[in-house]
Coordinates of C-alpha atoms in Angstrom, one line a residue:
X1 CA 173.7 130.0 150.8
X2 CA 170.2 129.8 151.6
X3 CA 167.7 127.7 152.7
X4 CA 165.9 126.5 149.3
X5 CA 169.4 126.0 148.1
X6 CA 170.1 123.5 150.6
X7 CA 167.2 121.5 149.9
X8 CA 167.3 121.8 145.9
X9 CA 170.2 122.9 144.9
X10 CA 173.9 122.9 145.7
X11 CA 174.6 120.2 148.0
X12 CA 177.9 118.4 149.8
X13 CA 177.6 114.8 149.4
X14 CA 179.8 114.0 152.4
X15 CA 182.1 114.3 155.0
X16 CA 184.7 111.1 156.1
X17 CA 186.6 110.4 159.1
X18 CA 189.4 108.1 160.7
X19 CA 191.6 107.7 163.1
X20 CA 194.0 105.1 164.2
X21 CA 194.5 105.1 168.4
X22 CA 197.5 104.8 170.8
X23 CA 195.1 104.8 173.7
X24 CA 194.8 108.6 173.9
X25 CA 191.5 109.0 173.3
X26 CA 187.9 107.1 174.1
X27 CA 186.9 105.9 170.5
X28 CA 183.3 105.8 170.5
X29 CA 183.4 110.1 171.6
X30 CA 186.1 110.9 169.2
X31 CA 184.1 109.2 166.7
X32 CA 180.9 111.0 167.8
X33 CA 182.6 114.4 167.8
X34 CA 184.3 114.4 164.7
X35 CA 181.3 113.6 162.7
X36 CA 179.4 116.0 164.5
X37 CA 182.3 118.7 163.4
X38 CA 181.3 117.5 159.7
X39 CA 177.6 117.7 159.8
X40 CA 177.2 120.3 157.5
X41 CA 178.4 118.0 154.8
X42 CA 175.6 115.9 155.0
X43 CA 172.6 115.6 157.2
X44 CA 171.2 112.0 155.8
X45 CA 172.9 109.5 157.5
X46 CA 175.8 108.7 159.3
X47 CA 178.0 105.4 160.3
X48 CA 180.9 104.4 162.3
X49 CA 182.8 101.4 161.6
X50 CA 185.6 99.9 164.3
X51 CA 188.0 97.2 164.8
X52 CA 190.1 95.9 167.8
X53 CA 192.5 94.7 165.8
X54 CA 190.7 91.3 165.2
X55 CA 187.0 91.5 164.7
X56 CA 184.8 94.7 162.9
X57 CA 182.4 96.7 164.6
X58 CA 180.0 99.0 163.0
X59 CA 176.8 100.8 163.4
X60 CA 174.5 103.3 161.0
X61 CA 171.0 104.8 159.8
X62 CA 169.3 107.4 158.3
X63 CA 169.3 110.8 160.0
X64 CA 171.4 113.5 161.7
X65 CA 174.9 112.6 164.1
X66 CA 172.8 113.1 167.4
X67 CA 170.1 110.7 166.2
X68 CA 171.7 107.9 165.1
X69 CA 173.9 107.5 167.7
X70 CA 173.5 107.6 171.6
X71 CA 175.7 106.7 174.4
X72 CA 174.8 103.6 174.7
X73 CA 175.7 103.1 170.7
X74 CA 179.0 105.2 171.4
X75 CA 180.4 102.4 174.2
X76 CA 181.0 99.6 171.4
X77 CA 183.4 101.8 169.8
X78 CA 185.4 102.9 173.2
X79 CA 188.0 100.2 173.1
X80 CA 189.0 99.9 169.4
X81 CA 191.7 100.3 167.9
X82 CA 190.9 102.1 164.5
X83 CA 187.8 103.2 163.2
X84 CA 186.4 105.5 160.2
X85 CA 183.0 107.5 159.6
X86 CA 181.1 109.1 157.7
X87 CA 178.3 111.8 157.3
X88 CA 176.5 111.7 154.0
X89 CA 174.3 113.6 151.8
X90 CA 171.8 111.9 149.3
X91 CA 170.3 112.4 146.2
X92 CA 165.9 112.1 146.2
X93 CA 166.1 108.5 144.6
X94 CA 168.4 107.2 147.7
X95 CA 167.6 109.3 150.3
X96 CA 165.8 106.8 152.4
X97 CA 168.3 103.6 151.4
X98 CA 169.8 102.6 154.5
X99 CA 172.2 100.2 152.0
X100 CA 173.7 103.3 151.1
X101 CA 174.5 104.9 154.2
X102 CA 178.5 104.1 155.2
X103 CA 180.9 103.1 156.0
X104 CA 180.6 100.0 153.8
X105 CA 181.9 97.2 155.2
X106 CA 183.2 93.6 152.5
X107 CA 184.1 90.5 154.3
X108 CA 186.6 88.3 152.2
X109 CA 189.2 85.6 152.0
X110 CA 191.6 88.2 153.2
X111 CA 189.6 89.9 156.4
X112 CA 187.5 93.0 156.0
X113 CA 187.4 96.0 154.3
X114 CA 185.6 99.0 155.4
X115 CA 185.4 102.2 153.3
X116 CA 183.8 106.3 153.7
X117 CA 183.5 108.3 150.3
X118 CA 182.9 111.5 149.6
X119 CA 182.9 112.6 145.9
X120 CA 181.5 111.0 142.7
X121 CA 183.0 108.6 140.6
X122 CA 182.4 109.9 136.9
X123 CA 182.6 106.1 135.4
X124 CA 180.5 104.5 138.2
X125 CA 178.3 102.8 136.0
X126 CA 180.4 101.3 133.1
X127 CA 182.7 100.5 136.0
X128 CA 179.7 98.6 137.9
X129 CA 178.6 96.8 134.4
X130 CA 182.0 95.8 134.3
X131 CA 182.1 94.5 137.7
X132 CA 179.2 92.7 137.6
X133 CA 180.1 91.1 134.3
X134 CA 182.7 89.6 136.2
X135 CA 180.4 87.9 138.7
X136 CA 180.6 90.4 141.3
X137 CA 177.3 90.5 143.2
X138 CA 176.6 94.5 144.0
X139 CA 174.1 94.9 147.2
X140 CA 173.7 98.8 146.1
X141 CA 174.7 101.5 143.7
X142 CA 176.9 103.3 145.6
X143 CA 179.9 104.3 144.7
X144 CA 182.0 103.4 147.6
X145 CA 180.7 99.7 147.0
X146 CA 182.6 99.7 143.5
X147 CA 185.7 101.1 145.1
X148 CA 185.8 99.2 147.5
X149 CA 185.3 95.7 145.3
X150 CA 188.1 97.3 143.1
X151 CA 190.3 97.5 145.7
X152 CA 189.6 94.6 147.1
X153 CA 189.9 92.3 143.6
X154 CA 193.9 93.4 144.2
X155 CA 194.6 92.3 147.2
X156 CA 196.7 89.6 146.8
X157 CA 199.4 93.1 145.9
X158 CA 198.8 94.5 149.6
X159 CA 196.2 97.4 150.0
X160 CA 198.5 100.3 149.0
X161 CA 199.3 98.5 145.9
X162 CA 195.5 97.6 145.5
X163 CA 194.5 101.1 145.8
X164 CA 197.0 102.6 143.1
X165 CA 195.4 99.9 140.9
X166 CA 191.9 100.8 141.6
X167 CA 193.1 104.9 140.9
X168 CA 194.5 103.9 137.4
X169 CA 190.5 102.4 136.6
X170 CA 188.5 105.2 138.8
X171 CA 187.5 108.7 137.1
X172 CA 186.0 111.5 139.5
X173 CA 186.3 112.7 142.9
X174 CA 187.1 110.4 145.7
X175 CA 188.5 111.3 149.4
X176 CA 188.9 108.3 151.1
X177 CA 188.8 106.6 154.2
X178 CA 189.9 103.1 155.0
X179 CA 190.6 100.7 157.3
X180 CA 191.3 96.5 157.6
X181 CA 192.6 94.5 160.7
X182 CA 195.8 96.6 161.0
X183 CA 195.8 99.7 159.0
X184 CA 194.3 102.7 158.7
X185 CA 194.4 104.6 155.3
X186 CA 193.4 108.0 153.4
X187 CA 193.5 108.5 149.7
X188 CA 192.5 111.6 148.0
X189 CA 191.8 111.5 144.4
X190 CA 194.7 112.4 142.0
X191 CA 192.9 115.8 140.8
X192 CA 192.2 116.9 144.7
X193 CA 188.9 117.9 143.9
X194 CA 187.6 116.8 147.3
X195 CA 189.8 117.5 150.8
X196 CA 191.3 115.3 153.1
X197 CA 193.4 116.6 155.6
X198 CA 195.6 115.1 158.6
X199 CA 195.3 115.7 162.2
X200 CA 196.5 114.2 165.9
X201 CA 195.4 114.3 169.2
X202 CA 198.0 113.2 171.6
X203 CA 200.0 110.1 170.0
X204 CA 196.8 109.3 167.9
X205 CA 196.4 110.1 164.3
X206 CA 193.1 111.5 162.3
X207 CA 192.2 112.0 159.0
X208 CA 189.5 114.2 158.0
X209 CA 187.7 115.8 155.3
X210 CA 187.9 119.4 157.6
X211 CA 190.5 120.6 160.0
X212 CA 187.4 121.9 161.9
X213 CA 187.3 117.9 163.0
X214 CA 190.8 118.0 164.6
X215 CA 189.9 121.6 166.8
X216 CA 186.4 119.9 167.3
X217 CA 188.5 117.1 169.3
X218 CA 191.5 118.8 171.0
X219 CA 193.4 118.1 168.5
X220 CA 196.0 120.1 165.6
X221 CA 196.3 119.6 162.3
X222 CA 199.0 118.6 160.6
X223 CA 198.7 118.4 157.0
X224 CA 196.4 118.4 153.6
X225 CA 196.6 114.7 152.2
X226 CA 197.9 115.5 148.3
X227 CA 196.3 114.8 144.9
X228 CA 196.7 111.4 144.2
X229 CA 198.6 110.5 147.8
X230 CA 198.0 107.3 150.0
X231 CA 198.6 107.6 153.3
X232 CA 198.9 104.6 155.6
X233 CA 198.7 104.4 159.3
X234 CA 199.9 101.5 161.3
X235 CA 201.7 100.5 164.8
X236 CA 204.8 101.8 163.0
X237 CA 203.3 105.4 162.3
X238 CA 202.2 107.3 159.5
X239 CA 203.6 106.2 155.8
X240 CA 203.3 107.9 152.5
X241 CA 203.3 106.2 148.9
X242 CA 202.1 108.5 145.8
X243 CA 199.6 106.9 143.6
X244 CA 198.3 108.8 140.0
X245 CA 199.6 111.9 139.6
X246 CA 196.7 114.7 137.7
X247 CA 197.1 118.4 137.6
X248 CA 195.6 119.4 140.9
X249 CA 192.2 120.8 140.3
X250 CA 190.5 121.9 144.1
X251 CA 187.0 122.3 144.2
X252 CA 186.6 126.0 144.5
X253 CA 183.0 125.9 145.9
X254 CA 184.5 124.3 149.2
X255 CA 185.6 127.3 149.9
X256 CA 182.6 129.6 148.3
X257 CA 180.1 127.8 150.5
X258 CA 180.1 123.6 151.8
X259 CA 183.4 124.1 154.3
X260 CA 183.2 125.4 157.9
X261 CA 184.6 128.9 158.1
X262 CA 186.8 127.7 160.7
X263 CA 188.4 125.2 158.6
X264 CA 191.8 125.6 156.6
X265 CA 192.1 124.0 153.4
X266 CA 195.6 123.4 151.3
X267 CA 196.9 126.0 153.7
X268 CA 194.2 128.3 153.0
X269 CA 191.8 129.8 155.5
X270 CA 188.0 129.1 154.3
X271 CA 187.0 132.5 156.4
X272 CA 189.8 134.5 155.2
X273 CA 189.1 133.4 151.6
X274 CA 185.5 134.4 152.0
X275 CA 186.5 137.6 153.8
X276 CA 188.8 138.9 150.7
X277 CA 185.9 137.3 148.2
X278 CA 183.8 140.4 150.2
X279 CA 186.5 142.7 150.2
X280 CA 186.4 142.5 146.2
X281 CA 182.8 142.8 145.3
X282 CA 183.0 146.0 147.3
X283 CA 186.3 147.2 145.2
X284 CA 184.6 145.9 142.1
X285 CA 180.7 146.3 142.5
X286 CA 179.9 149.3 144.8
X287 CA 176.9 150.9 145.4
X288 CA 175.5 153.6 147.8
X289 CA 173.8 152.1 150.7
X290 CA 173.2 152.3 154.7
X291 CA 173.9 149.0 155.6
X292 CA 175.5 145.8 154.4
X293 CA 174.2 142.3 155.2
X294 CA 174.9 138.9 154.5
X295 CA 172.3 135.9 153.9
X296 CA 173.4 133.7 157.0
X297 CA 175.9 131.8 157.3
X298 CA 178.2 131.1 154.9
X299 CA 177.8 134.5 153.2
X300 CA 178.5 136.6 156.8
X301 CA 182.1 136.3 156.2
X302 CA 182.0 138.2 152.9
X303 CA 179.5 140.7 154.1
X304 CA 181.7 141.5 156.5
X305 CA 184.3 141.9 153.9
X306 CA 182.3 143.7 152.0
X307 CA 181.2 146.6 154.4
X308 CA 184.7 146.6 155.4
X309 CA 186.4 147.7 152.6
X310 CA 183.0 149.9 151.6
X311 CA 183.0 151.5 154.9
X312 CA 179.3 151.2 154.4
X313 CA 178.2 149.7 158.5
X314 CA 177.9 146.1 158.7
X315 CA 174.4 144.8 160.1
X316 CA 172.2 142.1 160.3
X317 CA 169.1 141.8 158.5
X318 CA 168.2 138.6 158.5
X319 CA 167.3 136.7 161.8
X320 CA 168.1 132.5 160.9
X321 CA 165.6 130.0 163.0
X322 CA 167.8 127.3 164.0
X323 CA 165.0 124.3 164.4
X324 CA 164.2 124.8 160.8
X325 CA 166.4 122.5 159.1
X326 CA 167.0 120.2 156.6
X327 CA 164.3 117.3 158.4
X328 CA 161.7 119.8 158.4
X329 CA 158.3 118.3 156.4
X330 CA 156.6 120.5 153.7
X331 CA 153.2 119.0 153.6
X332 CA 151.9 121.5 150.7
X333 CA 152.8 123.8 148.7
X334 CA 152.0 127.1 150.7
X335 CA 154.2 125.6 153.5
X336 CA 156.8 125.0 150.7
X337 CA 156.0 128.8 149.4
X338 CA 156.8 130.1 152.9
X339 CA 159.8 128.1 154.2
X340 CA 162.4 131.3 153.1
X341 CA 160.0 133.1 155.7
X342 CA 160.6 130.1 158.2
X343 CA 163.6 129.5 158.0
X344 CA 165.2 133.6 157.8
X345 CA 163.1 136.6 159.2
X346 CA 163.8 140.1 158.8
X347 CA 164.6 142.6 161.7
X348 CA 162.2 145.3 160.1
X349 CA 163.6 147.7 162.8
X350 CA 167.5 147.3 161.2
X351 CA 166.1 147.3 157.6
X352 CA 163.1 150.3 157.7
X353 CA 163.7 152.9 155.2
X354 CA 167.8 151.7 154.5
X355 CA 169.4 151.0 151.5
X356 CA 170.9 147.2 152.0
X357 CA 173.3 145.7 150.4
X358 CA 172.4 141.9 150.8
X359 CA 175.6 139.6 150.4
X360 CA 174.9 136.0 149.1
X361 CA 177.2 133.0 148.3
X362 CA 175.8 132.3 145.4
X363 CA 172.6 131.9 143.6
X364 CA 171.5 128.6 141.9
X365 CA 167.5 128.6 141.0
X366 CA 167.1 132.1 142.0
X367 CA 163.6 131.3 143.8
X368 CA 164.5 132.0 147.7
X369 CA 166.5 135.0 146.5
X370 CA 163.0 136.2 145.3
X371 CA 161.8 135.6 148.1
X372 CA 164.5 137.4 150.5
X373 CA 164.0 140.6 148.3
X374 CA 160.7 140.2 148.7
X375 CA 161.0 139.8 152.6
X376 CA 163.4 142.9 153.0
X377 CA 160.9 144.6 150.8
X378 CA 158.1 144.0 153.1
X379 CA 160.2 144.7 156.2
X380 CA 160.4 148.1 154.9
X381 CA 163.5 148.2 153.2
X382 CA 163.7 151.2 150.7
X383 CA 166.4 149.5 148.1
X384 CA 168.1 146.0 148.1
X385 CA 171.1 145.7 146.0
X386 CA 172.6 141.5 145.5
X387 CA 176.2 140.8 146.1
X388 CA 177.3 137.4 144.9
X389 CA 180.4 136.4 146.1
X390 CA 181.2 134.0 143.4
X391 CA 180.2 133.8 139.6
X392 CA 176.7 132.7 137.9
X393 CA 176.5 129.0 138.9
X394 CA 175.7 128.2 135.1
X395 CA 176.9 124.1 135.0
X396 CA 176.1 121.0 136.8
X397 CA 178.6 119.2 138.9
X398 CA 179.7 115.5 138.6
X399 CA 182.3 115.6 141.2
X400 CA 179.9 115.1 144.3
X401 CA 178.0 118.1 144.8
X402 CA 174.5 117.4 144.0
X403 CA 173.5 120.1 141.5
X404 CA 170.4 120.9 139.2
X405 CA 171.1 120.0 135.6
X406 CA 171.9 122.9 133.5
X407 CA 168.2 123.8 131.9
X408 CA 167.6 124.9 136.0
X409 CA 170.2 127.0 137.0
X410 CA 169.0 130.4 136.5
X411 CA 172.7 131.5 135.5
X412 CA 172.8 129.1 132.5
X413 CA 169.4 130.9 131.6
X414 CA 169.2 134.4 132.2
X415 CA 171.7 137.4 131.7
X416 CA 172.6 139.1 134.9
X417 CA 170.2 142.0 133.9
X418 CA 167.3 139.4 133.4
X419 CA 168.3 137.7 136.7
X420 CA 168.4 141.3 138.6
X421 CA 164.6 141.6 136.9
X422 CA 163.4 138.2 137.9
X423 CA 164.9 138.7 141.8
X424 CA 163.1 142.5 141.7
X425 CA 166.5 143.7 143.0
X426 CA 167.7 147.5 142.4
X427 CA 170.9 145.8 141.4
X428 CA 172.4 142.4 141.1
X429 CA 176.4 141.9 140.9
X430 CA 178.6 139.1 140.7
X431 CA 182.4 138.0 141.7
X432 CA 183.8 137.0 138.4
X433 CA 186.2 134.2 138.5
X434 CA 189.7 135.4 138.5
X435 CA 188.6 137.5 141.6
X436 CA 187.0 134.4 143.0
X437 CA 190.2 132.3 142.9
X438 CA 192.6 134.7 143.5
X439 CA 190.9 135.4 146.8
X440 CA 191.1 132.3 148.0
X441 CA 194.8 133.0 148.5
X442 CA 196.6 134.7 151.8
X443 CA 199.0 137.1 152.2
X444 CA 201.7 134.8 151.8
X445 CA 200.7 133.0 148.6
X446 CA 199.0 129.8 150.6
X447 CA 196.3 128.0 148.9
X448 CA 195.7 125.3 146.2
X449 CA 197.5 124.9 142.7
X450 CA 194.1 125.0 140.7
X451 CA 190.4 124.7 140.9
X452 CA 187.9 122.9 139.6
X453 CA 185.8 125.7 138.8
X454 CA 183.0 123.6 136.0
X455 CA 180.3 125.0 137.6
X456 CA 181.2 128.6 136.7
X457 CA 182.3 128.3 133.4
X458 CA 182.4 124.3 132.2
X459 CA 185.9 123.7 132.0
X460 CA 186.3 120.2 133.6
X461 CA 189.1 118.7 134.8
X462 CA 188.7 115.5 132.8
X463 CA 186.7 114.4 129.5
X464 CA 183.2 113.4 130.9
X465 CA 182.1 111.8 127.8
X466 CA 185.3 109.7 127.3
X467 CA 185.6 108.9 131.4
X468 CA 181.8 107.8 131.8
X469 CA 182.6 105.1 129.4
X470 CA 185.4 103.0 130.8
X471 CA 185.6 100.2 132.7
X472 CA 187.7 98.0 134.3

């Protein structure tokens, strides 16, 4: 996915973390590491929380892993016991609200609570009305804050019990991270939209919204957390206890674009997946060209694919700046105009007078498409045929991926002829559906029992209009 798309259009919320140690490993690095593993997921803020066993630790602000935390930071966390964490993408209207960053931390009766989401909880508001109705002082309007008073309203019924009380309330996406004086514990919401997946290094058990986190640390991974399962780590090991049981509905766009090609998810391979998703629109959509390139990074593993099963060469026309990211400041509009050119150049010596078959993840506004076309054009390419490795993103999300409403996406608008026109490509072709999802399976039949696939075609996993309205 490209740049523009980053910063206006299809975007992770988050990324969560825990572990519970046996003295294998120094906290505060561990910590440090694994978030780092998950920055992709969100470049806004990030936050460790810790405890000894007695007393909680914590520590977070706005901006990327390496800034917010330095070695001096890292030592508080060395000796602890358990901690959690979490990276975290925002909407405009919160970027800047340091409230909102997590892990959020409730001190009660009972001890503390500390929580990391990542998803979106579909109710949030009737749920906070209801909440607040009841006396219950919010400090923000996150949606880990309402979980976490939920959860924390039960707790007289321990915190397994708590949580399966708080699922039977809660409509949406939630992967969960949480901890108290003793325990440390992962939930993943009963549809499995989001991913949470369990890891150990030495004696020491993680959980983790990537298995990228565990290699990142030394580590193997273990399992995926289920739809709708608790898991509980304590002094006594790891401990299992099914909560709400919902057809399983995996978001499919994890493995489109938001997870680390390295990562595995419900036993599937996110580069494999995107390798066969190539291997498809070349079966499907071919065309003759000289050269097959993908819009870096997530798309390289289906280019690949791609000019693998075309036997058209695999190249690279598209040179990414890495010190052009997400921080970077557009102070008018021509720098705005440009930032496609700043962010990926063209190698005008691979692309003169070729025929290039451009592979993209997807396409959500359509406007740096345009202006890669345009690029490639310049650069002296003599055709430039699209290849989407997913469908027309035609629907909004409200599972946690921060999407333009529908009146925006250029697939909800325009006909693939009339987006091919609008790009000034010689072609434009997309992966339909089936193709999508059935690629995300191996060889041997590994992968998730379902998708969430709304954004494609607007077949959501739950009723929006009846969930938004209940409370609690």
């Amino acid at each position: 996915m490209n740049y523009c798309q980053q910063q206006v259009g299809l975007r992770e919320k988050c990324g969560v973390y825990g572990v519970y140690n046996t003295g294998d490993i120094s906290m505060g690095s561990a910590a440090y590491l694994a978030l780092f593993s998950m920055q992709h997921r969100g470049q806004d803020g990030a936050g460790i929380a810790s405890t000894d066993g007695k007393t909680v630790r914590y520590h977070k602000d706005l901006g990327l892993v390496g800034d917010v935390f330095d070695a001096q930071t890292l030592k508080m966390f060395d000796k602890q016991k358990i901690a959690v964490g979490h990276v975290r993408y925002a909407t405009s209207a919160d970027a800047h609200a340091v409230l909102s960053v997590q892990p959020i931390v409730m001190h009660s009766k009972d001890g503390f609570l500390a929580i990391c989401h990542n998803g979106h909880i579909v109710n949030g508001p009737a749920l906070s009305a209801s909440l607040r109705d009841k006396g219950v002082l919010l400090q923000s309007d996150v949606d880990s804050e309402i979980l976490l008073h939920l959860i924390a309203r039960r707790m007289e019924v321990g915190l397994e019990q708590a949580i399966i009380g708080m699922m039977q309330v809660v409509y949406g996406s939630y992967a969960l991270t949480i901890m108290n004086r003793e325990k440390l514990v992962g939930v993943r919401d009963p549809w499995g939209i989001r991913p949470l997946c369990i890891g150990k290094v030495g004696n020491s058990y993680m959980l983790a919204s990537e298995s990228c986190t565990f290699d990142a640390l030394g580590g193997v991974f273990i399992r995926d957390v289920a739809p709708g399962e608790i898991v509980t780590i304590d002094e006594s090991g790891l401990h299992s206890v099914q909560g709400k049981v919902v057809a399983e509905h995996m978001c499919v766009f994890e493995y489109v674009y938001f997870a680390r090609a390295d990562s595995t998810m419900c036993g599937a391979g996110v580069y494999g997946a995107r390798y066969r998703a190539g291997q498809l629109l070349a079966k499907n959509h071919p065309v003759e060209a000289d050269m097959v390139a993908g819009v870096p990074e997530s798309a390289l593993p289906s280019a690949i694919g791609y000019a693998d099963a075309s036997g058209i060469p695999y190249g690279q026309a598209l040179l990414k700046n890495p010190y052009v990211g997400r921080t970077f400041i557009q102070p008018s509009q021509i720098v705005r105009e440009n930032t496609v050119r700043l962010k990926l150049t063209p190698l005008a010596e691979q692309v003169r007078g070729k025929r290039i078959v451009l592979v993209d993840d997807s396409i959500v506004r359509g406007t740096t498409t345009i202006k890669l076309v345009e690029t490639l054009r310049q650069a002296g390419a003599k055709e430039v045929h699209m290849r989407i490795s997913s469908p027309p993103v035609k629907y909004p999300c409200h599972f946690g991926i921060n999407t333009p409403n529908a009146g925006q996406l250029i697939g909800s608008k325009l006909k693939v002829e009339g987006v091919r026109k609008l790009l000034g490509a010689d072609s434009l072709e997309y992966l339909d559906l089936d193709m999508l999802t059935s690629s995300v399976y191996d060889e041997n039949g590994n992968g998730p029992k379902g998708f969430c696939t709304a954004c494609f075609d607007g077949n959501y996993p739950m009723d929006l209009k009846k969930c938004k309205r209940k409370g609690c």
